[in-house]
Amino acid sequence: MSAEILNGTRLAQRIRSQIRKKLKKLSFTPGLAVVQVGDDPASTIYIKHKQRDCEKVHFHSEVHRLPTDITQQTLIDKVTKLNARQDIHGILVQMPLPDEIDEQTIIDAISPDKDVDGLTPLSLGNLFINRETITPCTPTGIIRLIELTDEPIEGKHAVCVGRSHLVGKPVGVMLLNRNATVTYCHSRTQNIAEVTKHADILVAAVGKPEFITADMVKPGATVIDVGINSVDDHLVGDVKFKEVKEIAGFITPVPGGVGPLTRAMLLENTLKLANR
């Protein structure tokens, strides 16, 4: 029997509807500012999606586009000005940044009170001590998708393939906070398939097209595919979807799985920060 598809698009629509209802109780409009350095096509498309999402829930949104040759200090100054604005409740600096700019230094410049992506040291520190406040958008979306299965996380063996500070590490901590047993796999892990085959929950965030194959998946597992890879002019995930869906119990598609939830969590975090 084929796996049940976890529809991120439908869940994101439901979350936006809930946000619109909550917005009616506010006497002001939440504001989100996105800072983009350069004109990376993928980032530009993603930002347009974010703008459309803001329009759907009647948030104020603005995009600050800066040239690729901007200095690190000028970018920090831009973030500092946005920190001071009363009408902006969330700030997101679109990654990746040019090699000459240290990404963590820029993240550190964002006020924790406006850290909509949950990536400042304070936000991640709270996550680490199980005091979840503003949590990273993609990991939070992953948790929502897993909860959609109605299967308990507690007591399950979760395997995260990938250990980036944007996805792999924080989603592992969030699963640990929910009493899963968590294993991380990465480029130095030997015999990855032997580890992933024992996962009740498998999160693939490695950035390699169709890396996870059916022989790496435990029958009935929940498989969350975070990858977005362009292959022959179409998008594929980190999971070989067609063959893995015949093994898994639940699986996310690409596109239409984690991506819409990431953007929905961005809206939810903006509302949380506005309510502060």
XYZ file of N, CA and C in Angstrom:
828
model
N 0.842 -1.197 0.000
C 0.000 0.000 0.000
C 0.874 1.244 0.000
N 0.524 2.212 -0.840
C 1.313 3.438 -0.930
C 1.144 4.289 0.325
N 2.160 5.090 0.598
C 2.138 5.978 1.761
C 1.066 7.050 1.616
N 0.602 7.537 2.753
C -0.305 8.687 2.756
C 0.519 9.951 2.513
N 0.068 10.792 1.586
C 0.791 12.014 1.248
C 0.450 13.105 2.253
N 1.464 13.700 2.849
C 1.265 14.816 3.789
C 1.232 16.109 2.980
N 0.043 16.664 2.826
C -0.183 17.810 1.947
C 0.141 19.114 2.669
N 1.344 19.646 2.422
C 1.757 20.890 3.064
C 0.981 22.092 2.575
N 0.571 22.072 1.314
C -0.180 23.202 0.754
C -1.513 23.362 1.475
N -2.216 22.262 1.687
C -3.521 22.320 2.358
C -3.378 22.750 3.814
N -2.364 22.216 4.495
C -2.155 22.585 5.898
C -1.788 24.057 6.014
N -0.970 24.568 5.090
C -0.592 25.989 5.099
C -1.816 26.876 4.906
N -2.742 26.466 4.041
C -3.979 27.226 3.850
C -4.769 27.307 5.149
N -4.829 26.200 5.869
C -5.554 26.177 7.144
C -4.896 27.096 8.166
N -3.574 27.105 8.196
C -2.851 27.973 9.134
C -3.074 29.441 8.789
N -3.041 29.787 7.500
C -3.298 31.178 7.097
C -4.707 31.610 7.486
N -5.665 30.712 7.370
C -7.035 31.026 7.774
C -7.101 31.326 9.267
N -6.381 30.548 10.064
C -6.346 30.784 11.515
C -5.687 32.122 11.830
N -4.651 32.461 11.083
C -3.956 33.737 11.297
C -4.882 34.905 10.988
N -5.646 34.816 9.913
C -6.582 35.896 9.570
C -7.602 36.115 10.677
N -8.057 35.035 11.309
C -9.015 35.170 12.414
C -8.373 35.862 13.610
N -7.132 35.489 13.917
C -6.422 36.097 15.040
C -6.124 37.566 14.775
N -5.896 37.896 13.514
C -5.544 39.268 13.142
C -6.677 40.238 13.454
N -7.908 39.757 13.418
C -9.067 40.618 13.689
C -9.067 41.167 15.111
N -8.328 40.501 16.011
C -8.271 40.937 17.401
C -7.203 42.004 17.635
N -6.381 42.272 16.618
C -5.316 43.261 16.755
C -5.792 44.630 16.283
N -5.252 45.664 16.886
C -5.599 47.035 16.492
C -4.557 47.633 15.554
N -3.609 46.799 15.105
C -2.557 47.262 14.210
C -2.242 46.145 13.226
N -1.423 46.441 12.218
C -1.076 45.467 11.185
C 0.340 44.938 11.398
N 0.516 43.634 11.546
C 1.872 43.081 11.663
C 2.682 43.383 10.409
N 3.965 43.676 10.609
C 4.834 44.026 9.493
C 6.045 43.117 9.397
N 6.332 42.660 8.181
C 7.482 41.796 7.921
C 8.396 42.466 6.909
N 9.681 42.555 7.229
C 10.675 43.109 6.310
C 11.648 42.014 5.896
N 11.855 41.892 4.581
C 12.811 40.936 4.036
C 13.948 41.713 3.387
N 15.174 41.332 3.685
C 16.347 41.970 3.102
C 17.000 40.967 2.145
N 17.149 41.383 0.896
C 17.780 40.522 -0.110
C 19.026 41.198 -0.653
N 20.132 40.483 -0.637
C 21.383 40.983 -1.193
C 21.628 40.278 -2.527
N 21.728 41.048 -3.606
C 21.902 40.463 -4.925
C 20.572 40.068 -5.537
N 20.632 39.318 -6.632
C 19.416 38.972 -7.358
C 19.370 37.488 -7.704
N 19.738 36.649 -6.737
C 19.662 35.206 -6.948
C 18.244 34.826 -7.370
N 18.077 34.172 -8.532
C 16.737 33.879 -9.051
C 15.871 33.065 -8.094
N 16.454 32.046 -7.467
C 15.678 31.206 -6.550
C 15.204 32.013 -5.346
N 16.086 32.872 -4.820
C 15.701 33.714 -3.684
C 14.610 34.700 -4.079
N 14.723 35.258 -5.273
C 13.729 36.228 -5.736
C 12.354 35.581 -5.848
N 12.300 34.378 -6.397
C 11.025 33.665 -6.510
C 10.459 33.366 -5.127
N 11.322 32.920 -4.219
C 10.877 32.577 -2.871
C 10.331 33.803 -2.151
N 10.992 34.943 -2.322
C 10.539 36.177 -1.676
C 9.182 36.606 -2.228
N 8.971 36.420 -3.520
C 7.669 36.753 -4.107
C 6.563 35.909 -3.485
N 6.858 34.637 -3.234
C 5.889 33.773 -2.557
C 5.580 34.311 -1.161
N 6.617 34.755 -0.459
C 6.423 35.297 0.884
C 5.551 36.548 0.848
N 5.790 37.401 -0.141
C 4.977 38.611 -0.279
C 3.518 38.269 -0.535
N 3.289 37.291 -1.402
C 1.907 36.880 -1.684
C 1.240 36.298 -0.443
N 2.012 35.540 0.341
C 1.464 34.982 1.583
C 1.057 36.099 2.537
N 1.876 37.142 2.634
C 1.551 38.276 3.495
C 0.264 38.959 3.034
N 0.113 39.099 1.731
C -1.109 39.703 1.191
C -2.337 38.874 1.561
N -2.197 37.548 1.545
C -3.331 36.672 1.835
C -3.832 36.823 3.268
N -2.924 37.175 4.182
C -3.337 37.329 5.584
C -3.391 38.797 6.007
N -3.213 39.694 5.039
C -3.321 41.147 5.263
C -2.235 41.683 6.194
N -1.014 41.121 6.069
C 0.154 41.668 6.752
C 0.774 42.751 5.862
N 1.467 43.688 6.503
C 2.315 44.606 5.749
C 3.632 43.895 5.468
N 4.118 43.989 4.233
C 5.417 43.401 3.916
C 6.200 44.338 3.013
N 7.500 44.305 3.165
C 8.364 45.101 2.306
C 9.669 44.365 2.083
N 10.242 44.569 0.886
C 11.495 43.917 0.523
C 12.546 44.987 0.274
N 13.680 44.846 0.921
C 14.797 45.776 0.747
C 15.872 45.053 -0.063
N 16.004 45.449 -1.312
C 16.974 44.805 -2.212
C 18.260 45.616 -2.248
N 19.363 44.951 -1.989
C 20.659 45.608 -1.903
C 21.623 44.972 -2.909
N 22.580 45.730 -3.411
C 23.505 45.197 -4.423
C 24.444 44.144 -3.853
N 24.927 43.290 -4.721
C 25.806 42.190 -4.317
C 27.099 42.689 -3.691
N 27.580 43.853 -4.137
C 28.858 44.359 -3.642
C 28.717 45.197 -2.375
N 27.591 45.117 -1.707
C 27.399 45.859 -0.464
C 28.405 45.373 0.585
N 28.830 46.271 1.467
C 29.743 45.863 2.532
C 28.962 45.245 3.681
N 29.659 44.465 4.469
C 29.023 43.837 5.624
C 28.478 44.886 6.586
N 29.240 45.960 6.815
C 28.798 46.982 7.754
C 27.541 47.696 7.255
N 27.465 47.942 5.945
C 26.276 48.595 5.398
C 25.046 47.709 5.590
N 25.219 46.415 5.433
C 24.105 45.488 5.657
C 23.703 45.476 7.132
N 24.678 45.499 8.010
C 24.375 45.560 9.446
C 23.613 46.845 9.764
N 24.025 47.957 9.152
C 23.338 49.233 9.378
C 21.881 49.159 8.923
N 21.636 48.485 7.789
C 20.267 48.317 7.304
C 19.426 47.534 8.312
N 19.986 46.445 8.824
C 19.274 45.631 9.809
C 19.004 46.437 11.075
N 19.984 47.229 11.497
C 19.833 48.041 12.703
C 18.689 49.046 12.556
N 18.569 49.648 11.391
C 17.469 50.586 11.149
C 16.112 49.893 11.201
N 16.057 48.686 10.657
C 14.806 47.931 10.706
C 14.480 47.510 12.139
N 15.512 47.225 12.925
C 15.292 46.897 14.336
C 14.563 48.017 15.063
N 14.842 49.250 14.664
C 14.312 50.418 15.376
C 12.901 50.807 14.927
N 12.422 50.251 13.840
C 11.109 50.640 13.316
C 9.968 49.962 14.073
N 9.011 50.766 14.512
C 7.889 50.252 15.287
C 6.890 49.484 14.421
N 6.865 49.777 13.131
C 5.879 49.127 12.261
C 6.384 47.812 11.673
N 7.624 47.456 11.957
C 8.199 46.189 11.492
C 8.368 45.271 12.707
N 7.703 44.128 12.666
C 7.729 43.208 13.801
C 8.616 41.990 13.547
N 8.884 41.695 12.277
C 9.750 40.579 11.933
C 10.737 40.975 10.853
N 11.982 40.536 11.007
C 13.038 40.821 10.019
C 13.631 39.500 9.565
N 13.737 39.357 8.258
C 14.357 38.167 7.687
C 15.390 38.596 6.656
N 16.620 38.158 6.835
C 17.665 38.379 5.830
C 17.752 37.121 4.983
N 17.445 37.258 3.703
C 17.400 36.093 2.812
C 18.794 35.532 2.579
N 18.931 34.248 2.804
C 20.180 33.547 2.539
C 20.100 32.854 1.182
N 21.227 32.594 0.508
C 22.594 32.857 0.978
C 23.017 34.296 0.721
N 24.060 34.697 1.451
C 24.673 36.002 1.263
C 25.986 35.824 0.494
N 26.513 36.909 -0.098
C 27.810 36.817 -0.785
C 28.903 36.291 0.146
N 29.910 35.652 -0.432
C 30.976 35.026 0.356
C 31.701 36.017 1.254
N 31.725 37.281 0.854
C 32.458 38.296 1.614
C 31.732 38.688 2.907
N 30.489 38.265 3.049
C 29.698 38.645 4.218
C 29.489 37.418 5.104
N 29.762 37.570 6.387
C 29.582 36.476 7.336
C 28.111 36.386 7.743
N 27.472 35.285 7.376
C 26.033 35.156 7.606
C 25.669 35.225 9.085
N 26.454 34.566 9.931
C 26.115 34.553 11.352
C 26.219 35.943 11.973
N 27.185 36.742 11.502
C 27.303 38.111 12.005
C 26.050 38.913 11.680
N 25.493 38.695 10.512
C 24.275 39.407 10.124
C 23.085 38.919 10.948
N 22.990 37.606 11.152
C 21.916 37.080 11.994
C 22.012 37.641 13.404
N 23.243 37.742 13.913
C 23.453 38.291 15.257
C 22.995 39.740 15.372
N 22.982 40.457 14.232
C 22.589 41.871 14.248
C 21.083 42.044 14.364
N 20.318 40.993 14.068
C 18.853 41.083 14.167
C 18.446 41.057 15.634
N 17.579 41.980 16.022
C 17.078 41.985 17.393
C 16.312 40.695 17.670
N 16.556 40.036 18.811
C 15.775 38.832 19.145
C 14.276 39.080 19.148
N 13.870 40.329 19.411
C 12.446 40.676 19.402
C 11.863 40.716 17.995
N 12.742 40.661 16.975
C 12.275 40.694 15.586
C 12.835 39.534 14.769
N 13.332 38.532 15.472
C 13.974 37.379 14.844
C 12.912 36.410 14.325
N 12.340 36.713 13.183
C 11.201 35.948 12.669
C 11.595 34.549 12.221
N 12.867 34.327 11.929
C 13.314 33.010 11.480
C 13.857 32.149 12.616
N 13.872 32.701 13.847
C 14.281 31.918 15.006
C 15.715 31.450 14.984
N 16.618 32.277 14.427
C 18.003 31.835 14.232
C 19.032 32.636 15.028
N 18.609 33.625 15.792
C 19.577 34.341 16.620
C 20.023 33.434 17.769
N 21.178 33.719 18.371
C 21.650 32.864 19.466
C 20.635 32.725 20.605
N 19.889 33.797 20.907
C 18.898 33.708 21.988
C 17.781 32.733 21.624
N 17.278 32.833 20.403
C 16.190 31.943 19.981
C 16.649 30.483 19.981
N 17.836 30.230 19.414
C 18.341 28.862 19.364
C 18.707 28.356 20.756
N 19.191 29.257 21.617
C 19.489 28.861 22.993
C 18.233 28.443 23.735
N 17.144 29.197 23.557
C 15.875 28.821 24.177
C 15.388 27.473 23.666
N 15.573 27.239 22.377
C 15.190 25.960 21.788
C 15.973 24.821 22.437
N 17.256 25.051 22.651
C 18.133 24.012 23.190
C 17.747 23.619 24.607
N 17.239 24.564 25.405
C 16.847 24.255 26.789
C 15.357 23.952 26.897
N 14.740 23.636 25.738
C 13.329 23.249 25.690
C 12.412 24.368 26.180
N 12.782 25.593 25.843
C 11.902 26.743 26.096
C 11.612 27.373 24.734
N 10.800 26.676 23.967
C 10.551 27.076 22.593
C 9.696 28.345 22.546
N 10.227 29.356 21.876
C 9.496 30.615 21.719
C 9.299 30.852 20.224
N 10.225 31.586 19.605
C 10.231 31.719 18.148
C 11.200 30.670 17.613
N 10.665 29.678 16.928
C 11.482 28.563 16.466
C 11.708 28.664 14.953
N 12.817 28.110 14.450
C 13.114 28.196 13.017
C 11.953 27.682 12.166
N 11.698 28.374 11.063
C 10.473 28.133 10.290
C 10.402 26.740 9.668
N 11.462 26.310 9.000
C 11.401 25.003 8.351
C 11.286 23.869 9.367
N 12.107 23.824 10.417
C 11.920 22.777 11.422
C 10.526 22.790 12.058
N 9.982 23.984 12.299
C 8.646 24.061 12.888
C 7.601 23.503 11.923
N 7.762 23.817 10.639
C 6.866 23.256 9.625
C 6.962 21.742 9.570
N 8.167 21.211 9.727
C 8.363 19.759 9.735
C 7.595 19.125 10.894
N 7.702 19.726 12.066
C 6.979 19.203 13.233
C 5.474 19.207 12.971
N 4.964 20.288 12.374
C 3.532 20.358 12.071
C 3.115 19.239 11.123
N 3.949 18.951 10.137
C 3.632 17.888 9.189
C 3.651 16.524 9.870
N 4.612 16.309 10.757
C 4.651 15.039 11.489
C 3.409 14.899 12.371
N 3.011 15.999 13.003
C 1.808 15.970 13.848
C 0.559 15.672 13.038
N 0.597 15.995 11.746
C -0.539 15.746 10.865
C -0.839 14.252 10.741
N 0.150 13.407 11.009
C -0.048 11.959 10.904
C -0.877 11.406 12.058
N -1.003 12.182 13.157
C -1.659 11.723 14.391
C -0.894 10.579 15.057
N 0.322 10.326 14.588
C 1.186 9.340 15.242
C 2.013 10.052 16.312
N 2.152 9.489 17.498
C 2.930 10.154 18.545
C 4.409 10.246 18.179
N 5.030 11.352 18.548
C 6.474 11.504 18.363
C 7.220 10.858 19.527
N 6.649 10.962 20.715
C 7.291 10.434 21.916
C 7.618 8.952 21.765
N 8.864 8.620 22.101
C 9.291 7.229 22.074
C 9.741 6.725 20.724
N 9.555 7.526 19.665
C 9.939 7.088 18.326
C 11.428 7.357 18.075
N 11.999 6.601 17.147
C 13.386 6.845 16.722
C 13.355 7.752 15.505
N 13.889 8.946 15.639
C 13.939 9.919 14.545
C 15.369 10.033 14.044
N 15.520 10.020 12.731
C 16.841 10.172 12.116
C 16.812 11.403 11.219
N 17.741 12.323 11.461
C 17.894 13.524 10.639
C 19.112 13.339 9.748
N 18.887 13.304 8.451
C 19.994 13.209 7.504
C 20.336 14.632 7.076
N 21.424 15.153 7.642
C 21.794 16.558 7.479
C 21.852 17.227 8.834
N 22.846 18.093 9.024
C 23.052 18.710 10.342
C 23.255 20.218 10.241
N 22.634 20.856 9.247
C 22.781 22.306 9.105
C 22.125 23.018 10.275
N 22.616 24.229 10.561
C 22.018 24.980 11.665
C 20.667 25.570 11.274
N 20.326 25.515 9.968
C 19.025 26.024 9.517
C 17.933 24.970 9.668
N 18.261 23.711 9.425
C 17.233 22.665 9.429
C 17.620 21.475 10.306
N 18.682 20.780 9.929
C 19.001 19.511 10.564
C 19.149 19.571 12.071
N 20.021 20.454 12.545
C 20.244 20.525 13.999
C 18.985 20.935 14.758
N 18.330 22.056 14.367
C 17.160 22.458 15.164
C 15.992 21.481 15.103
N 15.745 20.840 13.959
C 14.619 19.896 13.930
C 14.918 18.690 14.819
N 16.193 18.292 14.883
C 16.561 17.210 15.785
C 16.302 17.572 17.237
N 16.631 18.800 17.615
C 16.395 19.264 18.987
C 14.892 19.336 19.268
N 14.118 19.806 18.285
C 12.668 19.892 18.486
C 12.056 18.504 18.650
N 12.558 17.530 17.924
C 12.085 16.155 18.097
C 12.505 15.601 19.455
N 13.718 15.932 19.871
C 14.202 15.519 21.192
C 13.351 16.141 22.296
N 12.982 17.415 22.113
C 12.112 18.083 23.088
C 10.762 17.388 23.213
N 10.367 16.675 22.166
C 9.091 15.948 22.174
C 9.299 14.465 22.494
N 10.453 14.180 23.090
C 10.776 12.854 23.645
C 10.982 11.758 22.603
N 11.437 12.147 21.420
C 11.919 11.152 20.462
C 13.377 10.832 20.781
N 13.832 9.677 20.326
C 15.257 9.342 20.346
C 15.813 9.760 18.992
N 16.822 10.632 19.023
C 17.258 11.293 17.784
C 18.677 10.882 17.404
N 18.848 10.556 16.122
C 20.156 10.269 15.550
C 20.403 11.216 14.389
N 21.596 11.777 14.324
C 21.998 12.628 13.200
C 22.908 11.839 12.263
N 22.631 11.949 10.961
C 23.536 11.420 9.942
C 24.073 12.582 9.111
N 25.309 12.449 8.644
C 25.926 13.528 7.875
C 26.984 12.944 6.956
N 27.777 13.798 6.349
C 28.730 13.343 5.332
C 29.812 12.423 5.889
N 30.022 12.427 7.197
C 31.040 11.560 7.802
C 30.435 10.276 8.386
N 29.132 10.136 8.317
C 28.480 8.943 8.860
C 28.756 7.739 7.969
N 29.171 6.661 8.576
C 29.419 5.439 7.826
C 28.150 4.578 7.792
N 27.916 3.946 6.638
C 26.754 3.058 6.479
C 25.443 3.745 6.855
N 25.194 4.886 6.209
C 23.995 5.669 6.512
C 22.729 4.819 6.393
N 22.654 3.979 5.383
C 21.451 3.168 5.172
C 21.140 2.288 6.379
N 22.172 1.825 7.077
C 21.952 0.992 8.253
C 21.304 1.779 9.382
N 21.537 3.085 9.396
C 20.925 3.948 10.412
C 19.503 4.321 10.004
N 19.351 4.785 8.760
C 18.037 5.273 8.324
C 16.997 4.160 8.299
N 17.415 2.908 8.080
C 16.464 1.797 8.009
C 15.762 1.527 9.343
N 16.280 2.120 10.412
C 15.674 1.914 11.732
C 14.864 3.138 12.177
N 14.689 4.107 11.287
C 14.008 5.346 11.662
C 12.493 5.206 11.546
N 11.791 5.540 12.637
C 10.332 5.675 12.568
C 9.969 6.986 11.887
N 10.819 8.000 12.122
C 10.662 9.317 11.499
C 11.977 9.638 10.808
N 11.922 9.863 9.509
C 13.139 10.131 8.731
C 13.025 11.507 8.085
N 13.938 12.409 8.461
C 13.962 13.762 7.905
C 15.169 13.873 6.988
N 14.919 14.098 5.699
C 15.997 14.186 4.709
C 16.250 15.646 4.368
N 17.382 16.163 4.802
C 17.743 17.561 4.552
C 19.214 17.623 4.189
N 19.590 16.884 3.151
C 20.999 16.728 2.802
C 21.377 17.501 1.541
N 20.381 17.911 0.751
C 20.667 18.696 -0.455
C 21.219 17.886 -1.611
N 20.892 16.593 -1.662
C 21.330 15.734 -2.758
C 20.099 15.107 -3.402
N 19.917 15.306 -4.707
C 18.711 14.816 -5.369
C 18.510 13.309 -5.187
N 17.318 12.943 -4.681
C 16.888 11.552 -4.559
C 17.921 10.675 -3.844
N 18.520 11.234 -2.812
C 19.554 10.524 -2.047
C 18.968 9.351 -1.265
N 17.774 9.543 -0.717
C 17.135 8.500 0.085
C 16.336 7.586 -0.834
N 16.719 6.326 -0.859
C 16.051 5.342 -1.715
C 15.261 4.349 -0.852
N 14.452 3.542 -1.507
C 13.539 2.648 -0.783
C 14.267 1.704 0.160
N 15.454 1.253 -0.215
C 16.176 0.309 0.628
C 16.770 0.957 1.879
N 16.606 2.279 2.013
C 17.099 3.002 3.184
C 15.979 3.335 4.160
N 14.751 2.886 3.860
C 13.584 3.319 4.627
C 12.910 2.138 5.304
N 12.546 2.336 6.554
C 11.817 1.337 7.326
C 10.359 1.294 6.860
N 9.796 0.126 6.627
C 8.387 0.059 6.233
C 7.477 0.763 7.245
N 6.604 1.630 6.726
C 5.671 2.356 7.582
C 6.208 3.640 8.174
N 7.460 3.998 7.874
C 8.067 5.198 8.453
C 7.403 6.475 7.931
N 7.521 7.532 8.718
C 7.134 8.872 8.279
C 8.365 9.532 7.665
N 8.284 9.888 6.392
C 9.439 10.419 5.661
C 9.166 11.874 5.288
N 9.996 12.763 5.791
C 9.871 14.193 5.530
C 11.017 14.624 4.627
N 10.672 15.102 3.444
C 11.661 15.481 2.435
C 11.804 17.000 2.401
N 12.958 17.489 2.846
C 13.204 18.932 2.902
C 13.891 19.436 1.635
N 14.416 18.530 0.843
C 15.224 18.921 -0.315
C 14.426 19.578 -1.423
N 15.039 20.556 -2.064
C 14.495 21.172 -3.279
C 15.645 21.262 -4.266
N 15.677 20.359 -5.236
C 16.770 20.274 -6.188
C 16.223 20.360 -7.608
N 16.864 21.163 -8.434
C 16.451 21.286 -9.823
C 17.215 20.260 -10.675
N 16.467 19.363 -11.285
C 17.057 18.319 -12.135
C 16.277 18.278 -13.447
N 16.981 18.549 -14.539
C 16.341 18.524 -15.870
C 15.090 19.394 -15.911
N 15.226 20.606 -15.378
C 14.159 21.612 -15.416
C 12.931 21.246 -14.592
N 13.062 20.327 -13.660
C 11.951 20.106 -12.730
C 12.518 19.856 -11.334
N 11.665 20.036 -10.321
C 12.109 19.935 -8.944
C 11.966 18.517 -8.411
N 12.989 18.071 -7.721
C 12.932 16.795 -7.001
C 13.473 17.027 -5.593
N 13.104 16.148 -4.696
C 13.571 16.273 -3.325
C 14.826 15.472 -3.061
N 15.121 15.296 -1.777
C 16.244 14.456 -1.364
C 15.825 12.988 -1.274
N 14.532 12.728 -1.487
C 13.983 11.380 -1.398
C 13.520 10.930 -2.779
N 13.806 9.691 -3.122
C 13.319 9.122 -4.387
C 11.843 8.781 -4.194
N 11.005 9.773 -4.477
C 9.610 9.768 -4.045
C 8.838 8.543 -4.527
N 8.903 8.241 -5.810
C 8.050 7.200 -6.382
C 8.292 5.837 -5.744
N 9.554 5.530 -5.457
C 9.817 4.214 -4.873
C 9.666 4.208 -3.359
N 9.993 5.335 -2.698
C 9.903 5.380 -1.242
C 8.445 5.411 -0.781
N 7.559 6.018 -1.571
C 6.151 6.085 -1.158
C 5.508 4.702 -1.101
N 6.114 3.710 -1.751
C 5.594 2.350 -1.684
C 6.046 1.618 -0.420
N 6.979 2.233 0.308
C 7.511 1.640 1.537
C 7.027 2.389 2.775
N 7.026 3.704 2.701
C 6.724 4.555 3.855
C 5.246 4.492 4.241
N 4.976 4.938 5.474
C 3.595 5.076 5.913
C 3.044 6.443 5.563
N 3.904 7.461 5.717
C 3.569 8.845 5.374
C 4.774 9.447 4.660
N 4.500 10.359 3.717
C 5.604 10.984 2.987
C 5.173 12.366 2.504
N 6.135 13.289 2.451
C 5.855 14.624 1.906
C 6.297 14.689 0.448
N 5.525 15.384 -0.391
C 5.915 15.547 -1.787
C 6.846 16.749 -1.964
N 7.477 16.829 -3.098
C 8.263 18.007 -3.506
C 7.901 18.319 -4.955
N 7.321 19.512 -5.189
C 6.936 20.536 -4.215
C 5.611 20.187 -3.523
N 5.182 21.089 -2.626
C 3.893 20.931 -1.971
C 3.932 20.274 -0.612
N 5.143 20.070 -0.081
C 5.263 19.457 1.231
C 5.747 20.445 2.272
N 7.071 20.437 2.508
C 7.656 21.281 3.553
C 7.636 22.761 3.170
N 7.848 23.078 1.882
C 7.957 24.477 1.456
C 6.813 25.366 1.885
N 5.554 25.020 1.592
C 4.437 25.864 2.018
C 4.355 26.038 3.526
N 4.765 25.004 4.272
C 4.735 25.099 5.742
C 5.805 26.046 6.258
N 6.964 26.067 5.606
C 8.017 27.003 6.000
C 7.495 28.435 5.925
N 6.810 28.763 4.841
C 6.290 30.123 4.677
C 5.141 30.394 5.637
N 4.324 29.391 5.916
C 3.233 29.571 6.870
C 3.778 29.836 8.272
N 4.873 29.159 8.631
C 5.483 29.385 9.944
C 6.100 30.784 10.041
N 6.558 31.299 8.896
C 7.073 32.666 8.863
C 5.960 33.650 9.235
N 4.776 33.440 8.709
C 3.627 34.284 9.051
C 3.254 34.124 10.520
N 3.248 32.885 10.984
C 2.878 32.632 12.377
C 3.874 33.284 13.335
N 5.163 33.197 13.003
C 6.171 33.835 13.855
C 6.047 35.356 13.825
N 5.714 35.920 12.658
C 5.501 37.370 12.574
C 4.364 37.787 13.496
N 3.286 37.024 13.507
C 2.143 37.335 14.373
C 2.530 37.216 15.848
N 3.310 36.180 16.193
C 3.763 36.037 17.570
C 4.585 37.241 18.017
N 5.510 37.676 17.148
C 6.344 38.822 17.490
C 5.518 40.092 17.588
N 4.519 40.241 16.730
C 3.647 41.415 16.787
C 2.854 41.445 18.088
N 2.431 40.283 18.533
C 1.639 40.200 19.768
C 2.459 40.524 21.011
N 3.782 40.456 20.875
C 4.642 40.805 22.016
C 4.586 42.295 22.310
